[in-house]
Amino acid sequence: MTGSQTPRRLSTTTWLIGPSLISPLASSGHGSLMIKLDLESAFRHIPVRPEDYHLLGFIWEGLFYYDLVLGFGCRSAPYIFNLFGEALHWIIRRSLPAHICHYLDDFLLIFRPGTPSHIVTAALEWCLALGKQLGLQFQPSKVEGPSTTLEFLGLELDSITMEVRLPPAKLEYLVELLDAWDAMSSCTRSQLNELTGFLQFTSQVIPTSRAFLRSLYDFSKGFSSRFTQRRIPGPAKKDLRWWKTVAVGWNGIRFISPKRQGIQ
C-alpha cells in the first residue's frame, strides 16, 4: 500500500495536549518535581516485518535498498509508533509513583510534592535503564530534571509559581505573525494552516481562545487546493483582530488553578 492507500484507522492518532498536560500538574500540586525524557529517532526503533520490505524499497545504481525500520515519511508511522509509546507509558505508570504525560516520543513525569529528590533521581535512572532493556534509546542531551521548572512541548512549566508560560520568543513570534496577517487581504490554504496550527498551540495557555478559531477553520474548508488564493472573510478578520488584541496585551502566562474537590 502507498501512503494514500493506508486506511484512515491505521494512520490517525488524536492527542489532547493542553488539558492532559495542565491537569496532572494541577492535581499534583505546588512544588512538584518533574522529569522530561525524549526518545531518540523515535520511529527508527520500530522494525518493519519482512513481508512489507518491498513497500519501502528503492533502486540506486542498479542495487535494491530496503528500509528495515519505520520511516518518517510513512503515513502510518505515528500511529504504529504510538502503540509502542502507549505500552511504555503503561509500564512507567505501573512502576513509578508519578503522573505520566506523553506525546509521541516525549515523556513528562510529575512527582507529588514531598517526594524525596533521591527517589525522583532513582526513578530517572530506572527509566533510562528500562529504555535500554526494551531497545529504546532516550536522548541524554534532552533529559531534563528533576526540576520544578522545565520546558515541555514548547511550553514552560513551573510548579513553584504554578504557571504554564509561552516562551518569550514564541510570544514575540505570535505578535509578529498576527501583525502580518492584519495587513493581508487574501491567503492560501497552506498559509492558513500554518497560522491555525500555531494559534491552536498557543490556545493551550490562552483561556477561551479556542472559540476564536472557529471562523478560521470554517474558512479553510472552502479552498480547492493548498495553492488556491482566497480573500479573508469578515468573520475570520474579526477573530484575528481578537487574537491580536490579546497577544499585544498578554504576558504569555496562564495560572494553574489547584484542582478542587467535589462535594458529594
PDB file of C-alpha atoms in Angstrom:
ATOM      1  CA  MET A   1       0.000   0.000   0.000  1.00  0.00           C
ATOM      2  CA  THR A   2       1.111   3.561  -0.661  1.00  0.00           C
ATOM      3  CA  GLY A   3       0.589   6.278   1.919  1.00  0.00           C
ATOM      4  CA  SER A   4      -2.648   7.390   0.272  1.00  0.00           C
ATOM      5  CA  GLN A   5      -3.963   3.807   0.355  1.00  0.00           C
ATOM      6  CA  THR A   6      -3.347   3.354   4.081  1.00  0.00           C
ATOM      7  CA  PRO A   7      -6.700   3.001   5.898  1.00  0.00           C
ATOM      8  CA  ARG A   8      -7.577   6.077   7.936  1.00  0.00           C
ATOM      9  CA  ARG A   9      -7.976   3.966  11.087  1.00  0.00           C
ATOM     10  CA  LEU A  10      -4.293   2.970  10.780  1.00  0.00           C
ATOM     11  CA  SER A  11      -2.987   6.487  10.212  1.00  0.00           C
ATOM     12  CA  THR A  12      -4.999   8.694  12.566  1.00  0.00           C
ATOM     13  CA  THR A  13      -3.948   9.489  16.116  1.00  0.00           C
ATOM     14  CA  THR A  14      -5.509  12.115  18.379  1.00  0.00           C
ATOM     15  CA  TRP A  15      -3.714  13.770  21.283  1.00  0.00           C
ATOM     16  CA  LEU A  16      -5.180  16.114  23.888  1.00  0.00           C
ATOM     17  CA  ILE A  17      -2.089  18.102  24.733  1.00  0.00           C
ATOM     18  CA  GLY A  18      -3.193  21.142  26.760  1.00  0.00           C
ATOM     19  CA  PRO A  19      -5.728  19.649  29.181  1.00  0.00           C
ATOM     20  CA  SER A  20      -3.758  16.419  29.640  1.00  0.00           C
ATOM     21  CA  LEU A  21      -0.618  18.439  30.424  1.00  0.00           C
ATOM     22  CA  ILE A  22      -2.055  21.053  32.787  1.00  0.00           C
ATOM     23  CA  SER A  23      -4.475  18.831  34.705  1.00  0.00           C
ATOM     24  CA  PRO A  24      -1.843  16.416  36.149  1.00  0.00           C
ATOM     25  CA  LEU A  25       0.305  19.335  37.323  1.00  0.00           C
ATOM     26  CA  ALA A  26      -2.742  20.929  38.956  1.00  0.00           C
ATOM     27  CA  SER A  27      -3.581  17.608  40.624  1.00  0.00           C
ATOM     28  CA  SER A  28      -0.010  17.022  41.773  1.00  0.00           C
ATOM     29  CA  GLY A  29       0.319  20.445  43.330  1.00  0.00           C
ATOM     30  CA  HIS A  30       2.756  23.182  44.290  1.00  0.00           C
ATOM     31  CA  GLY A  31       6.443  22.268  44.272  1.00  0.00           C
ATOM     32  CA  SER A  32       6.151  19.053  42.251  1.00  0.00           C
ATOM     33  CA  LEU A  33       9.401  17.752  40.792  1.00  0.00           C
ATOM     34  CA  MET A  34       9.332  16.985  37.065  1.00  0.00           C
ATOM     35  CA  ILE A  35      11.403  14.944  34.620  1.00  0.00           C
ATOM     36  CA  LYS A  36      11.388  15.168  30.825  1.00  0.00           C
ATOM     37  CA  LEU A  37      12.543  12.336  28.541  1.00  0.00           C
ATOM     38  CA  ASP A  38      12.772  12.207  24.750  1.00  0.00           C
ATOM     39  CA  LEU A  39      13.218   9.059  22.664  1.00  0.00           C
ATOM     40  CA  GLU A  40      15.947   9.387  20.046  1.00  0.00           C
ATOM     41  CA  SER A  41      14.894   8.917  16.380  1.00  0.00           C
ATOM     42  CA  ALA A  42      11.528   7.665  17.563  1.00  0.00           C
ATOM     43  CA  PHE A  43      10.204   5.803  14.516  1.00  0.00           C
ATOM     44  CA  ARG A  44      13.575   4.164  13.840  1.00  0.00           C
ATOM     45  CA  HIS A  45      13.130   1.965  16.921  1.00  0.00           C
ATOM     46  CA  ILE A  46      10.313   0.001  15.284  1.00  0.00           C
ATOM     47  CA  PRO A  47      11.248  -2.811  12.841  1.00  0.00           C
ATOM     48  CA  VAL A  48       9.204  -3.464   9.716  1.00  0.00           C
ATOM     49  CA  ARG A  49       8.004  -7.014   9.172  1.00  0.00           C
ATOM     50  CA  PRO A  50       9.861  -8.753   6.294  1.00  0.00           C
ATOM     51  CA  GLU A  51       6.628  -9.169   4.300  1.00  0.00           C
ATOM     52  CA  ASP A  52       6.485  -5.368   3.929  1.00  0.00           C
ATOM     53  CA  TYR A  53      10.106  -4.726   2.934  1.00  0.00           C
ATOM     54  CA  HIS A  54       9.138  -4.405  -0.736  1.00  0.00           C
ATOM     55  CA  LEU A  55       6.883  -1.463   0.106  1.00  0.00           C
ATOM     56  CA  LEU A  56       9.820   0.543   1.479  1.00  0.00           C
ATOM     57  CA  GLY A  57      12.458  -0.108  -1.171  1.00  0.00           C
ATOM     58  CA  PHE A  58      14.169   1.875  -3.910  1.00  0.00           C
ATOM     59  CA  ILE A  59      16.779   1.289  -6.601  1.00  0.00           C
ATOM     60  CA  TRP A  60      20.015   3.244  -6.842  1.00  0.00           C
ATOM     61  CA  GLU A  61      22.840   2.495  -9.276  1.00  0.00           C
ATOM     62  CA  GLY A  62      21.301  -0.878 -10.072  1.00  0.00           C
ATOM     63  CA  LEU A  63      21.055  -2.023  -6.459  1.00  0.00           C
ATOM     64  CA  PHE A  64      17.954  -2.538  -4.303  1.00  0.00           C
ATOM     65  CA  TYR A  65      17.764  -0.873  -0.888  1.00  0.00           C
ATOM     66  CA  TYR A  66      15.075  -1.520   1.719  1.00  0.00           C
ATOM     67  CA  ASP A  67      14.218   0.368   4.888  1.00  0.00           C
ATOM     68  CA  LEU A  68      14.014  -2.203   7.692  1.00  0.00           C
ATOM     69  CA  VAL A  69      12.518   0.183  10.280  1.00  0.00           C
ATOM     70  CA  LEU A  70       9.698   2.725  10.259  1.00  0.00           C
ATOM     71  CA  GLY A  71      10.451   5.815   8.197  1.00  0.00           C
ATOM     72  CA  PHE A  72       9.473   9.394   8.975  1.00  0.00           C
ATOM     73  CA  GLY A  73       7.619   9.693   5.674  1.00  0.00           C
ATOM     74  CA  CYS A  74       5.219   6.808   6.294  1.00  0.00           C
ATOM     75  CA  ARG A  75       1.629   7.882   6.809  1.00  0.00           C
ATOM     76  CA  SER A  76       1.001   5.124   9.345  1.00  0.00           C
ATOM     77  CA  ALA A  77       4.309   5.572  11.236  1.00  0.00           C
ATOM     78  CA  PRO A  78       2.951   7.866  14.011  1.00  0.00           C
ATOM     79  CA  TYR A  79       0.024   5.513  14.653  1.00  0.00           C
ATOM     80  CA  ILE A  80       2.229   2.402  14.772  1.00  0.00           C
ATOM     81  CA  PHE A  81       4.909   4.039  16.924  1.00  0.00           C
ATOM     82  CA  ASN A  82       2.319   5.385  19.341  1.00  0.00           C
ATOM     83  CA  LEU A  83       1.216   1.820  20.113  1.00  0.00           C
ATOM     84  CA  PHE A  84       4.722   1.241  21.489  1.00  0.00           C
ATOM     85  CA  GLY A  85       4.666   4.657  23.179  1.00  0.00           C
ATOM     86  CA  GLU A  86       1.426   3.756  24.955  1.00  0.00           C
ATOM     87  CA  ALA A  87       2.966   0.477  26.116  1.00  0.00           C
ATOM     88  CA  LEU A  88       5.993   2.333  27.523  1.00  0.00           C
ATOM     89  CA  HIS A  89       3.630   4.824  29.183  1.00  0.00           C
ATOM     90  CA  TRP A  90       1.733   1.929  30.816  1.00  0.00           C
ATOM     91  CA  ILE A  91       4.908   0.278  32.123  1.00  0.00           C
ATOM     92  CA  ILE A  92       6.175   3.525  33.670  1.00  0.00           C
ATOM     93  CA  ARG A  93       2.783   4.380  35.171  1.00  0.00           C
ATOM     94  CA  ARG A  94       2.503   0.938  36.761  1.00  0.00           C
ATOM     95  CA  SER A  95       6.022   1.111  38.191  1.00  0.00           C
ATOM     96  CA  LEU A  96       6.580   4.676  39.418  1.00  0.00           C
ATOM     97  CA  PRO A  97       4.717   6.983  41.853  1.00  0.00           C
ATOM     98  CA  ALA A  98       4.248   9.732  39.270  1.00  0.00           C
ATOM     99  CA  HIS A  99       1.780  11.320  36.855  1.00  0.00           C
ATOM    100  CA  ILE A 100       2.808  10.476  33.277  1.00  0.00           C
ATOM    101  CA  CYS A 101       2.131  12.566  30.158  1.00  0.00           C
ATOM    102  CA  HIS A 102       3.425  11.622  26.746  1.00  0.00           C
ATOM    103  CA  TYR A 103       3.129  12.968  23.226  1.00  0.00           C
ATOM    104  CA  LEU A 104       4.571  10.518  20.705  1.00  0.00           C
ATOM    105  CA  ASP A 105       8.257  10.340  21.787  1.00  0.00           C
ATOM    106  CA  ASP A 106       8.194  12.996  24.535  1.00  0.00           C
ATOM    107  CA  PHE A 107       7.529  11.899  28.127  1.00  0.00           C
ATOM    108  CA  LEU A 108       6.862  14.023  31.213  1.00  0.00           C
ATOM    109  CA  LEU A 109       6.890  12.585  34.749  1.00  0.00           C
ATOM    110  CA  ILE A 110       5.384  14.659  37.575  1.00  0.00           C
ATOM    111  CA  PHE A 111       6.074  13.628  41.183  1.00  0.00           C
ATOM    112  CA  ARG A 112       3.942  14.795  44.091  1.00  0.00           C
ATOM    113  CA  PRO A 113       5.338  17.487  46.430  1.00  0.00           C
ATOM    114  CA  GLY A 114       7.366  15.990  49.221  1.00  0.00           C
ATOM    115  CA  THR A 115       8.735  13.148  47.111  1.00  0.00           C
ATOM    116  CA  PRO A 116      12.429  12.944  48.123  1.00  0.00           C
ATOM    117  CA  SER A 117      14.784  14.089  45.374  1.00  0.00           C
ATOM    118  CA  HIS A 118      16.821  10.884  45.624  1.00  0.00           C
ATOM    119  CA  ILE A 119      13.690   8.856  44.791  1.00  0.00           C
ATOM    120  CA  VAL A 120      12.998  11.061  41.761  1.00  0.00           C
ATOM    121  CA  THR A 121      16.619  10.687  40.629  1.00  0.00           C
ATOM    122  CA  ALA A 122      16.381   6.911  41.086  1.00  0.00           C
ATOM    123  CA  ALA A 123      13.170   6.947  39.015  1.00  0.00           C
ATOM    124  CA  LEU A 124      15.004   8.761  36.226  1.00  0.00           C
ATOM    125  CA  GLU A 125      17.819   6.200  36.252  1.00  0.00           C
ATOM    126  CA  TRP A 126      15.229   3.397  36.235  1.00  0.00           C
ATOM    127  CA  CYS A 127      13.527   4.895  33.148  1.00  0.00           C
ATOM    128  CA  LEU A 128      16.825   5.137  31.280  1.00  0.00           C
ATOM    129  CA  ALA A 129      17.639   1.523  32.174  1.00  0.00           C
ATOM    130  CA  LEU A 130      14.144   0.435  31.115  1.00  0.00           C
ATOM    131  CA  GLY A 131      14.665   2.080  27.747  1.00  0.00           C
ATOM    132  CA  LYS A 132      17.872   0.112  27.165  1.00  0.00           C
ATOM    133  CA  GLN A 133      16.186  -3.110  28.258  1.00  0.00           C
ATOM    134  CA  LEU A 134      13.393  -2.559  25.719  1.00  0.00           C
ATOM    135  CA  GLY A 135      15.764  -1.454  22.963  1.00  0.00           C
ATOM    136  CA  LEU A 136      14.621   2.181  23.192  1.00  0.00           C
ATOM    137  CA  GLN A 137      17.240   4.924  23.380  1.00  0.00           C
ATOM    138  CA  PHE A 138      16.443   8.134  25.275  1.00  0.00           C
ATOM    139  CA  GLN A 139      18.445  11.184  24.156  1.00  0.00           C
ATOM    140  CA  PRO A 140      20.830  12.097  27.019  1.00  0.00           C
ATOM    141  CA  SER A 141      21.068  15.706  25.809  1.00  0.00           C
ATOM    142  CA  LYS A 142      17.296  16.160  26.102  1.00  0.00           C
ATOM    143  CA  VAL A 143      16.838  14.685  29.558  1.00  0.00           C
ATOM    144  CA  GLU A 144      15.742  17.443  31.966  1.00  0.00           C
ATOM    145  CA  GLY A 145      15.145  17.316  35.690  1.00  0.00           C
ATOM    146  CA  PRO A 146      14.468  16.566  38.371  1.00  0.00           C
ATOM    147  CA  SER A 147      13.320  20.191  38.472  1.00  0.00           C
ATOM    148  CA  THR A 148      10.354  22.353  39.409  1.00  0.00           C
ATOM    149  CA  THR A 149      10.724  24.266  36.122  1.00  0.00           C
ATOM    150  CA  LEU A 150      11.248  22.870  32.636  1.00  0.00           C
ATOM    151  CA  GLU A 151      10.066  23.197  29.044  1.00  0.00           C
ATOM    152  CA  PHE A 152       7.823  20.505  27.588  1.00  0.00           C
ATOM    153  CA  LEU A 153       6.279  20.527  24.104  1.00  0.00           C
ATOM    154  CA  GLY A 154       7.250  24.165  23.648  1.00  0.00           C
ATOM    155  CA  LEU A 155       5.696  25.396  26.907  1.00  0.00           C
ATOM    156  CA  GLU A 156       7.416  26.344  30.171  1.00  0.00           C
ATOM    157  CA  LEU A 157       6.028  24.536  33.227  1.00  0.00           C
ATOM    158  CA  ASP A 158       6.640  25.950  36.695  1.00  0.00           C
ATOM    159  CA  SER A 159       5.333  24.090  39.745  1.00  0.00           C
ATOM    160  CA  ILE A 160       6.563  26.758  42.193  1.00  0.00           C
ATOM    161  CA  THR A 161       4.572  29.651  40.715  1.00  0.00           C
ATOM    162  CA  MET A 162       2.013  27.155  39.299  1.00  0.00           C
ATOM    163  CA  GLU A 163       2.224  28.655  35.824  1.00  0.00           C
ATOM    164  CA  VAL A 164       2.316  27.477  32.238  1.00  0.00           C
ATOM    165  CA  ARG A 165       4.168  30.027  30.108  1.00  0.00           C
ATOM    166  CA  LEU A 166       4.636  30.677  26.430  1.00  0.00           C
ATOM    167  CA  PRO A 167       8.388  31.316  25.996  1.00  0.00           C
ATOM    168  CA  PRO A 168       9.215  34.965  25.131  1.00  0.00           C
ATOM    169  CA  ALA A 169      10.458  34.074  21.633  1.00  0.00           C
ATOM    170  CA  LYS A 170       7.182  32.326  20.804  1.00  0.00           C
ATOM    171  CA  LEU A 171       5.129  35.208  22.224  1.00  0.00           C
ATOM    172  CA  GLU A 172       7.120  37.642  20.088  1.00  0.00           C
ATOM    173  CA  TYR A 173       6.552  35.434  17.034  1.00  0.00           C
ATOM    174  CA  LEU A 174       2.801  35.341  17.780  1.00  0.00           C
ATOM    175  CA  VAL A 175       2.605  39.151  17.748  1.00  0.00           C
ATOM    176  CA  GLU A 176       4.661  39.380  14.535  1.00  0.00           C
ATOM    177  CA  LEU A 177       2.533  36.708  12.861  1.00  0.00           C
ATOM    178  CA  LEU A 178      -0.722  38.480  13.711  1.00  0.00           C
ATOM    179  CA  ASP A 179       0.712  41.826  12.569  1.00  0.00           C
ATOM    180  CA  ALA A 180       1.500  40.252   9.202  1.00  0.00           C
ATOM    181  CA  TRP A 181      -1.999  38.784   8.900  1.00  0.00           C
ATOM    182  CA  ASP A 182      -3.562  42.118   9.815  1.00  0.00           C
ATOM    183  CA  ALA A 183      -2.094  43.528   6.595  1.00  0.00           C
ATOM    184  CA  MET A 184      -3.227  40.603   4.417  1.00  0.00           C
ATOM    185  CA  SER A 185      -6.439  40.581   2.385  1.00  0.00           C
ATOM    186  CA  SER A 186      -6.073  37.050   0.991  1.00  0.00           C
ATOM    187  CA  CYS A 187      -4.135  33.856   1.664  1.00  0.00           C
ATOM    188  CA  THR A 188      -3.536  30.277   0.549  1.00  0.00           C
ATOM    189  CA  ARG A 189      -4.640  27.213   2.485  1.00  0.00           C
ATOM    190  CA  SER A 190      -1.010  26.441   3.327  1.00  0.00           C
ATOM    191  CA  GLN A 191      -0.610  29.875   4.903  1.00  0.00           C
ATOM    192  CA  LEU A 192      -3.873  29.482   6.802  1.00  0.00           C
ATOM    193  CA  ASN A 193      -2.912  26.023   8.075  1.00  0.00           C
ATOM    194  CA  GLU A 194       0.391  27.392   9.363  1.00  0.00           C
ATOM    195  CA  LEU A 195      -1.473  30.171  11.176  1.00  0.00           C
ATOM    196  CA  THR A 196      -4.177  27.988  12.730  1.00  0.00           C
ATOM    197  CA  GLY A 197      -1.595  25.400  13.780  1.00  0.00           C
ATOM    198  CA  PHE A 198       0.356  27.969  15.788  1.00  0.00           C
ATOM    199  CA  LEU A 199      -2.786  29.573  17.224  1.00  0.00           C
ATOM    200  CA  GLN A 200      -4.021  26.133  18.284  1.00  0.00           C
ATOM    201  CA  PHE A 201      -0.692  25.613  20.056  1.00  0.00           C
ATOM    202  CA  THR A 202      -0.911  28.948  21.900  1.00  0.00           C
ATOM    203  CA  SER A 203      -4.552  28.315  22.836  1.00  0.00           C
ATOM    204  CA  GLN A 204      -3.248  25.899  25.466  1.00  0.00           C
ATOM    205  CA  VAL A 205      -2.232  28.889  27.571  1.00  0.00           C
ATOM    206  CA  ILE A 206      -4.800  31.498  26.461  1.00  0.00           C
ATOM    207  CA  PRO A 207      -8.131  30.757  28.185  1.00  0.00           C
ATOM    208  CA  THR A 208     -11.286  30.741  25.974  1.00  0.00           C
ATOM    209  CA  SER A 209      -9.203  31.346  22.845  1.00  0.00           C
ATOM    210  CA  ARG A 210     -10.301  28.187  21.018  1.00  0.00           C
ATOM    211  CA  ALA A 211     -13.694  29.808  20.395  1.00  0.00           C
ATOM    212  CA  PHE A 212     -11.914  32.351  18.200  1.00  0.00           C
ATOM    213  CA  LEU A 213     -10.512  29.682  15.877  1.00  0.00           C
ATOM    214  CA  ARG A 214     -13.903  28.506  14.596  1.00  0.00           C
ATOM    215  CA  SER A 215     -14.230  31.030  11.758  1.00  0.00           C
ATOM    216  CA  LEU A 216     -10.671  30.280  10.601  1.00  0.00           C
ATOM    217  CA  TYR A 217     -11.418  26.560  10.387  1.00  0.00           C
ATOM    218  CA  ASP A 218     -14.672  27.295   8.529  1.00  0.00           C
ATOM    219  CA  PHE A 219     -12.716  29.476   6.107  1.00  0.00           C
ATOM    220  CA  SER A 220     -10.183  26.691   5.474  1.00  0.00           C
ATOM    221  CA  LYS A 221     -12.909  24.352   4.184  1.00  0.00           C
ATOM    222  CA  GLY A 222     -13.509  26.472   1.076  1.00  0.00           C
ATOM    223  CA  PHE A 223     -10.106  26.007  -0.589  1.00  0.00           C
ATOM    224  CA  SER A 224      -9.982  23.766  -3.652  1.00  0.00           C
ATOM    225  CA  SER A 225      -6.231  23.175  -3.154  1.00  0.00           C
ATOM    226  CA  ARG A 226      -3.458  24.310  -0.832  1.00  0.00           C
ATOM    227  CA  PHE A 227      -2.214  26.746  -3.506  1.00  0.00           C
ATOM    228  CA  THR A 228      -5.561  28.474  -4.115  1.00  0.00           C
ATOM    229  CA  GLN A 229      -5.681  32.136  -3.089  1.00  0.00           C
ATOM    230  CA  ARG A 230      -8.879  33.334  -1.358  1.00  0.00           C
ATOM    231  CA  ARG A 231      -9.969  36.584   0.232  1.00  0.00           C
ATOM    232  CA  ILE A 232     -10.111  36.508   4.009  1.00  0.00           C
ATOM    233  CA  PRO A 233     -13.791  36.827   5.021  1.00  0.00           C
ATOM    234  CA  GLY A 234     -15.128  39.241   7.635  1.00  0.00           C
ATOM    235  CA  PRO A 235     -15.687  36.713  10.458  1.00  0.00           C
ATOM    236  CA  ALA A 236     -12.111  35.437  10.122  1.00  0.00           C
ATOM    237  CA  LYS A 237     -10.767  39.005  10.120  1.00  0.00           C
ATOM    238  CA  LYS A 238     -12.787  39.750  13.245  1.00  0.00           C
ATOM    239  CA  ASP A 239     -11.364  36.752  15.091  1.00  0.00           C
ATOM    240  CA  LEU A 240      -7.836  37.656  14.008  1.00  0.00           C
ATOM    241  CA  ARG A 241      -8.328  41.135  15.487  1.00  0.00           C
ATOM    242  CA  TRP A 242      -9.330  39.483  18.776  1.00  0.00           C
ATOM    243  CA  TRP A 243      -6.172  37.379  18.722  1.00  0.00           C
ATOM    244  CA  LYS A 244      -4.014  40.434  18.011  1.00  0.00           C
ATOM    245  CA  THR A 245      -5.594  42.431  20.849  1.00  0.00           C
ATOM    246  CA  VAL A 246      -4.945  39.595  23.292  1.00  0.00           C
ATOM    247  CA  ALA A 247      -1.405  38.893  22.066  1.00  0.00           C
ATOM    248  CA  VAL A 248      -0.283  42.527  22.368  1.00  0.00           C
ATOM    249  CA  GLY A 249      -1.552  42.929  25.938  1.00  0.00           C
ATOM    250  CA  TRP A 250      -0.857  39.418  27.234  1.00  0.00           C
ATOM    251  CA  ASN A 251       2.239  38.405  29.206  1.00  0.00           C
ATOM    252  CA  GLY A 252       2.268  34.791  27.978  1.00  0.00           C
ATOM    253  CA  ILE A 253       1.324  33.279  31.343  1.00  0.00           C
ATOM    254  CA  ARG A 254      -1.525  31.003  32.354  1.00  0.00           C
ATOM    255  CA  PHE A 255      -2.005  30.262  36.030  1.00  0.00           C
ATOM    256  CA  ILE A 256      -2.699  26.672  37.024  1.00  0.00           C
ATOM    257  CA  SER A 257      -5.640  26.554  39.399  1.00  0.00           C
ATOM    258  CA  PRO A 258      -5.448  23.872  42.108  1.00  0.00           C
ATOM    259  CA  LYS A 259      -7.829  21.013  41.465  1.00  0.00           C
ATOM    260  CA  ARG A 260     -10.917  21.497  43.596  1.00  0.00           C
ATOM    261  CA  GLN A 261     -12.513  18.615  45.413  1.00  0.00           C
ATOM    262  CA  GLY A 262     -16.097  17.911  44.507  1.00  0.00           C
ATOM    263  CA  ILE A 263     -18.920  17.965  47.043  1.00  0.00           C
ATOM    264  CA  GLN A 264     -20.873  14.748  47.321  1.00  0.00           C
TER     265      GLN A 264
END
